[in-house]
Short mmCIF file of C-alpha atoms in Angstrom, two decimals:
data_model
loop_
_atom_site.label_atom_id
_atom_site.label_comp_id
_atom_site.label_asym_id
_atom_site.label_seq_id
_atom_site.Cartn_x
_atom_site.Cartn_y
_atom_site.Cartn_z
CA MET A 1179 -18.11 2.63 29.28
CA SER A 1180 -16.30 3.31 25.85
CA SER A 1181 -16.56 7.11 25.09
CA THR A 1182 -14.65 10.03 25.52
CA LEU A 1183 -16.72 13.89 24.73
CA GLY A 1184 -13.95 13.30 21.71
CA SER A 1185 -15.14 10.65 20.32
CA ARG A 1186 -19.59 11.42 20.57
CA GLU A 1187 -18.58 14.37 19.17
CA ILE A 1188 -16.66 12.82 16.20
CA ILE A 1189 -19.12 10.29 15.76
CA GLU A 1190 -22.24 13.15 15.55
CA THR A 1191 -20.03 14.91 12.96
CA PHE A 1192 -19.29 12.07 11.20
CA GLN A 1193 -22.71 11.20 10.96
CA GLU A 1194 -23.85 14.83 9.75
CA VAL A 1195 -22.67 14.67 6.71
CA PRO A 1196 -23.38 12.61 3.76
CA ALA A 1197 -21.05 9.13 2.77
CA ASN A 1198 -19.07 10.35 -0.02
CA LEU A 1199 -17.53 12.55 2.26
CA ARG A 1200 -17.10 11.85 4.95
CA LEU A 1201 -13.48 10.97 3.89
CA GLU A 1202 -13.13 14.83 3.08
CA LEU A 1203 -14.19 15.36 6.56
CA LEU A 1204 -10.78 12.74 7.49
CA LEU A 1205 -8.35 14.51 5.42
CA GLU A 1206 -9.75 17.74 7.58
CA TYR A 1207 -9.19 15.60 10.97
CA SER A 1208 -4.90 14.64 9.96
CA GLU A 1209 -4.55 18.23 8.82
CA ALA A 1210 -6.04 19.59 12.75
CA LEU A 1211 -3.54 16.77 14.12
CA PRO A 1212 -0.52 19.16 16.17
CA GLN A 1213 2.13 19.44 15.94
CA LEU A 1214 4.95 18.19 18.43
CA PRO A 1215 6.05 20.69 20.56
CA ALA A 1216 9.39 21.06 20.94
CA ARG A 1217 10.71 19.00 24.41
CA TYR A 1218 9.60 15.61 21.92
CA ALA A 1219 10.40 16.55 18.20
CA ASP A 1220 13.95 17.91 18.98
CA HIS A 1221 13.90 14.31 20.88
CA PRO A 1222 12.83 11.71 18.56
CA GLU A 1223 14.04 9.04 20.63
CA LEU A 1224 11.90 8.75 23.13
CA LEU A 1225 8.92 7.97 20.71
CA GLU A 1226 7.01 4.52 20.20
CA ARG A 1227 6.92 3.95 16.53
CA VAL A 1228 3.33 2.33 15.39
CA GLU A 1229 5.06 -0.96 14.25
CA GLU A 1230 1.55 -1.84 12.77
CA CYS A 1231 1.18 1.53 10.45
CA GLN A 1232 2.65 1.17 6.17
CA SER A 1233 2.96 4.33 7.40
CA PRO A 1234 6.32 6.21 10.33
CA VAL A 1235 3.45 7.04 13.02
CA TYR A 1236 4.78 8.24 16.22
CA LEU A 1237 3.54 8.34 19.54
CA PHE A 1238 4.02 9.55 23.54
CA VAL A 1239 1.55 9.28 26.65
CA GLU A 1240 2.79 11.50 28.95
CA LEU A 1241 0.77 10.54 32.87
CA ASP A 1242 0.61 13.85 35.45
CA VAL A 1243 -0.15 14.13 38.38
CA ASP A 1244 -3.78 13.62 38.44
CA GLY A 1245 -4.07 10.88 36.26
CA GLN A 1246 -4.62 13.03 33.43
CA VAL A 1247 -3.38 11.59 30.16
CA ASN A 1248 -1.43 13.87 27.12
CA VAL A 1249 -1.15 11.85 24.13
CA PHE A 1250 1.22 13.30 21.40
CA LEU A 1251 1.76 11.43 18.18
CA THR A 1252 2.74 12.60 14.35
CA ALA A 1253 2.30 10.78 11.41
CA PRO A 1254 4.16 11.62 7.54
CA ASP A 1255 1.89 13.95 5.23
CA GLU A 1256 2.37 11.45 2.71
CA ALA A 1257 -0.30 9.61 5.16
CA PRO A 1258 -3.31 11.85 5.43
CA THR A 1259 -5.21 8.71 5.78
CA THR A 1260 -3.26 7.24 9.02
CA LYS A 1261 -2.62 10.93 10.16
CA GLY A 1262 -6.27 11.24 10.47
CA PHE A 1263 -7.03 8.00 12.85
CA ALA A 1264 -3.64 9.91 14.96
CA SER A 1265 -5.81 13.09 14.62
CA LEU A 1266 -9.30 11.19 15.68
CA LEU A 1267 -7.58 9.43 18.64
CA HIS A 1268 -6.20 13.03 19.92
CA LYS A 1269 -9.24 13.93 20.02
CA CYS A 1270 -10.65 10.97 21.83
CA LEU A 1271 -7.82 10.60 24.28
CA ASP A 1272 -5.79 13.91 24.95
CA GLY A 1273 -6.92 15.32 28.15
CA GLU A 1274 -8.97 12.02 29.93
CA PRO A 1275 -8.56 10.43 32.87
CA ALA A 1276 -6.47 7.79 32.66
CA ASN A 1277 -8.51 4.68 32.62
CA THR A 1278 -11.48 6.44 30.61
CA VAL A 1279 -8.58 5.40 28.05
CA LEU A 1280 -8.04 2.19 29.41
CA ALA A 1281 -11.75 1.76 28.72
CA PHE A 1282 -11.42 3.54 25.85
CA ASP A 1283 -12.38 0.97 23.46
CA GLU A 1284 -12.03 1.51 18.96
CA SER A 1285 -15.17 0.95 18.29
CA PHE A 1286 -16.18 4.41 17.71
CA VAL A 1287 -14.47 3.62 14.61
CA ASP A 1288 -17.62 1.95 13.41
CA ASP A 1289 -19.85 3.88 13.89
CA LEU A 1290 -17.40 6.77 11.83
CA GLY A 1291 -19.58 5.10 8.80
CA ILE A 1292 -15.88 5.05 6.21
CA THR A 1293 -14.63 0.51 7.17
CA ASP A 1294 -16.22 0.12 4.48
CA LEU A 1295 -14.27 2.61 2.35
CA VAL A 1296 -10.89 2.72 4.63
CA SER A 1297 -8.61 -0.58 4.14
CA PRO A 1298 -8.02 -3.31 6.93
CA LEU A 1299 -4.87 -2.36 7.44
CA ARG A 1300 -5.60 1.64 8.31
CA ILE A 1301 -7.72 -0.05 10.71
CA ARG A 1302 -5.51 -2.03 12.24
CA GLY A 1303 -2.57 0.64 12.22
CA LEU A 1304 -5.78 2.55 14.49
CA HIS A 1305 -5.94 -0.49 16.58
CA GLY A 1306 -1.89 -0.16 16.97
CA MET A 1307 -1.68 2.87 17.87
CA LEU A 1308 -4.82 2.49 21.10
CA ALA A 1309 -3.18 -1.01 21.86
CA ARG A 1310 0.10 1.18 22.09
CA ILE A 1311 -0.98 3.55 24.69
CA LYS A 1312 -3.73 2.71 26.60
CA ARG A 1313 0.33 0.24 27.32
CA GLN A 1314 2.21 3.32 27.29
CA VAL A 1315 -0.45 4.31 29.92
CA LYS A 1316 -1.01 1.33 32.10
CA GLU A 1317 3.47 1.33 32.64
CA LYS A 1318 2.76 5.21 33.54
CA MET A 1319 0.47 4.11 35.95
CA LEU A 1320 3.18 1.66 38.21
CA MET B 1307 -2.18 3.64 -32.56
CA PRO B 1308 -0.33 3.81 -29.76
CA TYR B 1309 0.87 6.23 -28.25
CA PRO B 1310 5.34 7.69 -28.53
CA ILE B 1311 7.33 6.07 -26.10
CA GLU B 1312 9.78 7.94 -23.83
CA SER B 1313 13.57 8.17 -26.09
CA ASN B 1314 14.60 8.20 -22.74
CA PRO B 1315 18.78 5.66 -22.82
CA GLU B 1316 18.36 5.89 -18.88
CA PHE B 1317 15.46 3.01 -20.20
CA ALA B 1318 17.54 1.96 -23.20
CA SER B 1319 19.14 -1.78 -21.08
CA TYR B 1320 15.31 -1.95 -19.57
CA ALA B 1321 14.50 -4.92 -21.55
CA HIS B 1322 10.79 -3.13 -22.03
CA PRO B 1323 11.64 0.83 -21.55
CA GLU B 1324 8.05 1.95 -23.36
CA ALA B 1325 6.75 0.17 -19.95
CA LEU B 1326 8.53 3.23 -18.72
CA VAL B 1327 8.02 7.63 -18.25
CA SER B 1328 10.23 10.09 -16.68
CA THR B 1329 7.71 12.59 -14.51
CA GLN B 1330 9.83 14.93 -17.61
CA TRP B 1331 8.12 13.07 -20.04
CA VAL B 1332 4.31 12.87 -17.83
CA GLN B 1333 5.30 16.84 -17.17
CA ASP B 1334 5.39 17.26 -21.20
CA ASN B 1335 2.35 15.41 -21.95
CA LEU B 1336 -0.26 16.23 -19.94
CA GLY B 1337 -3.40 17.12 -21.23
CA GLN B 1338 -2.52 15.30 -24.41
CA PRO B 1339 -5.28 13.06 -26.58
CA GLY B 1340 -5.03 9.02 -25.95
CA LEU B 1341 -3.51 9.90 -23.02
CA VAL B 1342 -4.88 8.73 -19.55
CA ILE B 1343 -2.47 9.55 -15.86
CA VAL B 1344 -4.06 7.46 -13.21
CA GLU B 1345 -2.41 7.44 -9.15
CA CYS B 1346 -3.48 4.44 -7.54
CA ASP B 1347 -2.00 5.33 -3.93
CA GLU B 1348 -1.77 3.22 -0.88
CA ASP B 1349 -3.50 6.20 1.06
CA ILE B 1350 -7.03 7.07 -0.60
CA LEU B 1351 -6.66 10.58 0.38
CA LEU B 1352 -3.60 11.21 -0.88
CA TYR B 1353 -4.89 12.58 -4.01
CA SER B 1354 -7.46 14.30 -2.12
CA THR B 1355 -4.60 16.72 -1.12
CA GLY B 1356 -3.39 17.57 -4.71
CA HIS B 1357 -1.87 15.14 -7.69
CA ILE B 1358 -0.93 16.03 -11.07
CA SER B 1359 -3.18 17.36 -13.32
CA GLY B 1360 -5.78 15.36 -14.99
CA ALA B 1361 -5.20 12.39 -13.33
CA VAL B 1362 -7.11 11.00 -11.97
CA LYS B 1363 -7.52 8.56 -8.98
CA ILE B 1364 -8.08 4.57 -8.73
CA ASP B 1365 -8.43 3.39 -4.82
CA TRP B 1366 -6.96 -0.16 -4.10
CA HIS B 1367 -9.72 -1.22 -1.52
CA THR B 1368 -13.61 -0.11 -2.70
CA GLU B 1369 -12.36 -0.24 -7.09
CA LEU B 1370 -10.66 -3.22 -7.75
CA ASN B 1371 -10.65 -5.45 -5.23
CA HIS B 1372 -14.41 -6.92 -5.26
CA PRO B 1373 -16.89 -5.60 -3.40
CA ASP B 1374 -16.93 -9.01 -1.13
CA ASN B 1375 -15.27 -11.96 -2.60
CA ARG B 1376 -11.29 -11.60 -1.88
CA ASP B 1377 -11.05 -11.14 -5.52
CA TYR B 1378 -10.73 -8.57 -8.01
CA ILE B 1379 -13.79 -7.36 -9.79
CA ASP B 1380 -14.80 -8.75 -12.62
CA GLY B 1381 -15.15 -7.86 -16.63
CA LYS B 1382 -18.74 -5.89 -16.41
CA ALA B 1383 -17.12 -3.87 -13.35
CA MET B 1384 -13.67 -3.16 -14.77
CA ALA B 1385 -15.74 -1.79 -18.72
CA ALA B 1386 -18.04 -0.07 -15.87
CA LEU B 1387 -14.93 1.18 -13.63
CA LEU B 1388 -12.75 2.52 -16.48
CA SER B 1389 -15.98 4.27 -18.77
CA SER B 1390 -16.72 6.04 -15.49
CA LYS B 1391 -13.18 7.30 -15.74
CA GLY B 1392 -13.06 8.59 -19.61
CA ILE B 1393 -10.61 5.60 -19.87
CA SER B 1394 -10.36 3.46 -23.47
CA ARG B 1395 -9.18 0.35 -24.31
CA ASP B 1396 -6.57 2.37 -27.23
CA ASP B 1397 -5.60 4.60 -24.24
CA THR B 1398 -1.66 5.07 -23.15
CA ILE B 1399 -2.36 4.34 -19.34
CA VAL B 1400 0.50 5.90 -16.90
CA LEU B 1401 0.36 4.69 -13.07
CA TYR B 1402 2.18 6.99 -10.53
CA GLY B 1403 1.58 6.93 -6.22
CA ASP B 1404 3.03 6.61 -3.64
CA LYS B 1405 5.40 4.38 -1.42
CA SER B 1406 7.82 4.00 -4.49
CA ASN B 1407 4.73 2.83 -6.57
CA TRP B 1408 3.66 -0.22 -5.05
CA TRP B 1409 0.34 0.56 -6.07
CA ALA B 1410 0.37 2.09 -8.88
CA THR B 1411 2.23 -1.29 -10.25
CA TYR B 1412 -0.63 -2.72 -8.16
CA ALA B 1413 -3.32 -1.61 -10.37
CA MET B 1414 -1.30 -2.69 -13.46
CA TRP B 1415 -1.37 -5.56 -12.61
CA VAL B 1416 -5.16 -6.26 -12.61
CA PHE B 1417 -5.28 -3.84 -15.81
CA LYS B 1418 -3.21 -6.22 -17.43
CA LEU B 1419 -5.33 -8.92 -15.84
CA PHE B 1420 -8.34 -8.03 -18.32
CA GLY B 1421 -4.81 -7.69 -21.17
CA HIS B 1422 -5.17 -4.00 -21.42
CA GLU B 1423 -2.52 -2.77 -23.59
CA ASP B 1424 -0.64 0.50 -23.10
CA ILE B 1425 0.29 0.75 -19.82
CA ARG B 1426 3.83 2.54 -18.13
CA ILE B 1427 4.53 3.17 -14.76
CA MET B 1428 5.94 7.32 -14.00
CA ASN B 1429 9.11 6.12 -12.66
CA GLY B 1430 10.19 7.17 -9.37
CA GLY B 1431 5.99 7.50 -8.72
CA ARG B 1432 3.96 10.72 -6.63
CA ALA B 1433 8.05 11.54 -4.27
CA LYS B 1434 9.80 12.09 -7.29
CA TRP B 1435 7.74 14.41 -8.52
CA VAL B 1436 6.87 15.78 -5.80
CA ALA B 1437 10.68 15.66 -4.73
CA GLU B 1438 10.87 18.05 -8.04
CA SER B 1439 8.12 20.69 -6.85
CA ARG B 1440 6.26 19.80 -9.91
CA GLU B 1441 2.60 21.38 -9.47
CA LEU B 1442 -0.06 19.96 -8.02
CA THR B 1443 -3.27 20.41 -8.50
CA LYS B 1444 -6.83 19.85 -6.17
CA GLU B 1445 -8.52 20.68 -9.09
CA ALA B 1446 -11.44 17.79 -10.16
CA PRO B 1447 -10.10 15.78 -13.92
CA GLN B 1448 -12.23 16.44 -16.01
CA ARG B 1449 -13.03 13.34 -18.98
CA THR B 1450 -16.12 12.17 -20.81
CA THR B 1451 -17.27 9.26 -20.03
CA THR B 1452 -15.82 6.22 -22.34
CA ASN B 1453 -16.81 2.79 -23.62
CA TYR B 1454 -14.74 0.62 -22.46
CA PRO B 1455 -15.56 -2.95 -23.57
CA VAL B 1456 -16.62 -5.61 -20.94
CA ILE B 1457 -13.64 -7.56 -21.51
CA GLN B 1458 -13.31 -11.29 -19.39
CA ARG B 1459 -10.34 -11.49 -16.52
CA ASP B 1460 -7.56 -13.76 -17.47
CA ASP B 1461 -6.36 -15.27 -14.15
CA SER B 1462 -3.59 -17.74 -16.39
CA SER B 1463 -1.24 -16.36 -16.98
CA ILE B 1464 -0.39 -13.45 -14.11
CA ARG B 1465 -1.89 -14.58 -11.52
CA ALA B 1466 -1.53 -17.42 -9.18
CA PHE B 1467 -3.27 -19.17 -5.77
CA LYS B 1468 -2.10 -21.05 -2.48
CA ASP B 1469 -2.77 -24.91 -5.20
CA ASP B 1470 -0.13 -22.87 -8.34
CA VAL B 1471 2.43 -21.72 -5.74
CA ILE B 1472 1.90 -25.27 -4.39
CA ALA B 1473 2.51 -27.56 -7.37
CA HIS B 1474 5.14 -24.73 -7.98
CA PHE B 1475 7.54 -26.19 -5.18
CA GLY B 1476 10.93 -26.90 -6.66
CA LYS B 1477 11.06 -23.44 -9.23
CA PRO B 1478 12.05 -20.34 -8.38
CA MET B 1479 10.08 -18.29 -6.16
CA ILE B 1480 10.17 -14.63 -4.45
CA ASP B 1481 8.97 -13.62 -1.03
CA VAL B 1482 9.75 -9.67 -1.20
CA ARG B 1483 8.62 -8.42 2.14
CA SER B 1484 11.05 -7.73 4.71
CA LEU B 1485 13.45 -10.06 6.42
CA PRO B 1486 11.40 -9.57 10.06
CA GLU B 1487 8.33 -10.64 8.29
CA TYR B 1488 10.06 -13.46 6.91
CA THR B 1489 12.03 -14.76 9.43
CA GLY B 1490 9.06 -14.82 11.18
CA GLU B 1491 9.96 -13.59 13.90
CA LYS B 1492 7.60 -10.45 13.55
CA LEU B 1493 4.42 -11.73 15.28
CA HIS B 1494 6.69 -13.10 18.22
CA MET B 1495 6.53 -9.44 19.73
CA PRO B 1496 4.97 -9.75 23.59
CA ASP B 1497 2.47 -7.27 23.34
CA TYR B 1498 1.90 -5.86 20.44
CA PRO B 1499 -1.31 -6.47 17.54
CA ASN B 1500 -1.15 -9.55 16.15
CA GLU B 1501 -0.55 -9.20 12.40
CA GLY B 1502 -2.84 -10.35 10.00
CA ALA B 1503 -2.07 -14.23 9.68
CA SER B 1504 -1.43 -16.28 12.35
CA ARG B 1505 1.66 -17.96 11.82
CA GLY B 1506 5.05 -16.14 11.02
CA GLY B 1507 7.66 -17.55 8.53
CA HIS B 1508 7.93 -17.67 5.05
CA ILE B 1509 6.46 -20.70 1.97
CA PRO B 1510 9.83 -23.49 1.75
CA SER B 1511 11.89 -22.37 -0.75
CA ALA B 1512 11.25 -18.85 -1.11
CA ARG B 1513 13.83 -16.83 -1.38
CA SER B 1514 14.24 -13.68 0.46
CA VAL B 1515 14.81 -10.68 -1.34
CA PRO B 1516 12.22 -7.54 -0.24
CA TRP B 1517 11.12 -5.62 -2.64
CA GLY B 1518 13.29 -2.69 -1.41
CA LYS B 1519 16.50 -3.55 -3.07
CA ALA B 1520 14.59 -2.84 -6.91
CA VAL B 1521 14.46 0.85 -5.57
CA ASN B 1522 16.22 3.73 -6.02
CA GLU B 1523 16.79 6.92 -2.71
CA ASP B 1524 14.55 8.92 -5.45
CA GLN B 1525 11.96 6.27 -5.34
CA THR B 1526 13.00 4.85 -9.01
CA PHE B 1527 13.88 1.95 -9.96
CA LYS B 1528 17.73 0.88 -9.81
CA THR B 1529 19.74 0.43 -13.52
CA ALA B 1530 19.84 -2.60 -15.82
CA GLU B 1531 23.02 -3.67 -14.60
CA GLU B 1532 21.73 -3.73 -10.60
CA LEU B 1533 18.96 -5.98 -11.38
CA ASN B 1534 20.51 -8.11 -13.37
CA GLN B 1535 22.61 -8.19 -10.02
CA ILE B 1536 20.31 -8.90 -7.78
CA TYR B 1537 17.66 -10.94 -9.42
CA ARG B 1538 20.25 -12.78 -12.06
CA VAL B 1539 23.26 -13.51 -10.19
CA ASP B 1540 22.18 -13.54 -6.34
CA ALA B 1541 18.33 -14.48 -6.04
CA GLY B 1542 19.23 -16.96 -9.48
CA ILE B 1543 16.48 -16.78 -11.96
CA SER B 1544 17.34 -17.26 -15.32
CA ASP B 1545 15.19 -16.18 -18.75
CA ALA B 1546 13.66 -19.74 -18.60
CA SER B 1547 12.36 -19.43 -15.00
CA ASP B 1548 9.04 -19.92 -14.37
CA VAL B 1549 8.51 -17.32 -11.41
CA ILE B 1550 6.43 -16.45 -8.69
CA ALA B 1551 6.58 -13.43 -6.06
CA TYR B 1552 4.13 -12.77 -2.65
CA CYS B 1553 4.51 -10.45 0.01
CA ARG B 1554 1.21 -10.49 2.70
CA ILE B 1555 -1.65 -9.12 0.02
CA GLY B 1556 -0.13 -8.79 -3.24
CA GLU B 1557 0.82 -5.84 -3.56
CA ARG B 1558 4.52 -5.28 -2.78
CA SER B 1559 4.31 -8.47 -4.82
CA SER B 1560 3.44 -7.15 -7.89
CA HIS B 1561 5.89 -3.74 -7.74
CA THR B 1562 8.78 -7.50 -7.67
CA TRP B 1563 6.38 -8.56 -10.67
CA PHE B 1564 7.29 -5.45 -12.76
CA VAL B 1565 10.77 -5.15 -12.23
CA LEU B 1566 11.08 -8.69 -13.18
CA SER B 1567 8.90 -9.06 -15.96
CA TYR B 1568 9.63 -5.50 -17.44
CA LEU B 1569 12.80 -3.93 -17.15
CA LEU B 1570 14.33 -7.71 -16.89
CA GLY B 1571 12.30 -9.91 -19.56
CA ILE B 1572 11.80 -12.72 -17.39
CA PRO B 1573 8.83 -13.93 -19.53
CA LYS B 1574 6.34 -16.14 -16.70
CA VAL B 1575 6.52 -13.89 -13.82
CA ARG B 1576 2.79 -15.36 -11.33
CA ASN B 1577 2.07 -12.78 -9.03
CA TYR B 1578 0.23 -14.74 -5.13
CA ASP B 1579 -2.15 -11.87 -3.73
CA GLY B 1580 -3.02 -14.21 -1.34
CA SER B 1581 0.28 -14.08 -0.28
CA TRP B 1582 0.98 -14.07 3.57
CA THR B 1583 -1.99 -13.97 4.23
CA GLU B 1584 -3.06 -16.70 3.29
CA TRP B 1585 -0.52 -19.00 3.45
CA GLY B 1586 -0.02 -17.90 7.16
CA SER B 1587 -3.73 -18.61 8.21
CA SER B 1588 -3.36 -21.76 6.04
CA VAL B 1589 -4.56 -25.20 7.37
CA ARG B 1590 -1.50 -27.55 7.38
CA VAL B 1591 -0.09 -25.58 4.64
CA PRO B 1592 4.91 -26.14 5.41
CA ILE B 1593 6.22 -22.86 6.69
CA ALA B 1594 10.01 -22.37 6.66
CA LYS B 1595 11.31 -20.30 9.97
CA GLY B 1596 14.80 -18.15 10.51
CA GLU B 1597 16.06 -16.31 7.45
CA GLU B 1598 17.25 -19.68 4.77
CA PRO B 1599 15.02 -20.54 2.05
CA GLY B 1600 14.18 -23.90 3.75
CA PRO B 1601 14.23 -27.50 1.65
CA VAL B 1602 11.54 -27.78 -0.93
CA PRO B 1603 9.03 -29.72 0.54
CA VAL B 1604 8.59 -33.15 -0.55
CA SER B 1605 5.70 -34.83 0.81
CA PHE B 1606 3.33 -32.04 -0.63
#
């Protein structure tokens, strides 16, 4: 299963608005990405750089004792598209069980109806974020 | 009649000072007829977060690229695009954008394929405008639709294709990507998603001059003297050179194309927009790895 409550909500929201307003919606998501908590904001060395994004995007994944994943992402305000994607992933994955995160795939992006509007590079950045999130989850499950 | 050029002693030593304007000049000339401010960013949402008053947006991805083919739009589509933006053939276009004007210079290069005469770059781009706390607005620009003529795109003078690159071996070529991309190491990180080409490295004999060498920390261009050192002295490019620049998809190399053509005045500079995403995935083309340019391929 490759969807979560968050991803289903996002898809519904995007599909409800006409195509020409979907980018504005992504902008709204970018503004809604939560700030990093102080334990990461003050320790950037703990964060992993997402090299696939041309902008400086960093992330960290926590796995609690119950196997629940918490995702922390940061992206610059000067890169609202990338920040929007980071925010979408956060909404999709934060608080989900590890196995759900590992099974999640980026095909949800296809259902947002924005792939023609956003460059392949941005989409690849999203793939990069997701791959790195999964890799960190796997490392922490060992 | 062309719009008056900025008289700025800082630009005087560049070969074509008329191709640059300062943020202050833009501020002083906002809203003037005959002058159109155009924002072109890598991040397609950035304009919507706020832009220079009256500036129109050009989306490099959905508006300049052909929707299906890996190519640019044709003369008819360009005429429709610029007309819809309220730009006339004799307007002065001032371009600015994010990322040290990568995409601004890219848009300029595409507009130049259609021979638009008067295009200037705002030195320092969007970041400098923002750093100087100048005003941004979310208010949509009000421009009247124009009737931009249909101009046939001319790919012969400033654009290079793969075959041109092959025919060019032995003449100067500049790879403007970062060093790890140039050496080829960037495709080899285990467990990480792949880059957009199937092989890593660079076109043999191309010199590595990352585009960022041409800009200062505030994203303005370096002085003519500094640029001269980087390109003429260190990279050995002379006015007689026929130069090809490339990067990954042709955007960073547009930046270098602008620097070489307009700031240093090198007469023949072409941008290979196929760049590494084409070369690094092409069958049987030679590839060099590591920090050395490598020899000019002989049997090719």
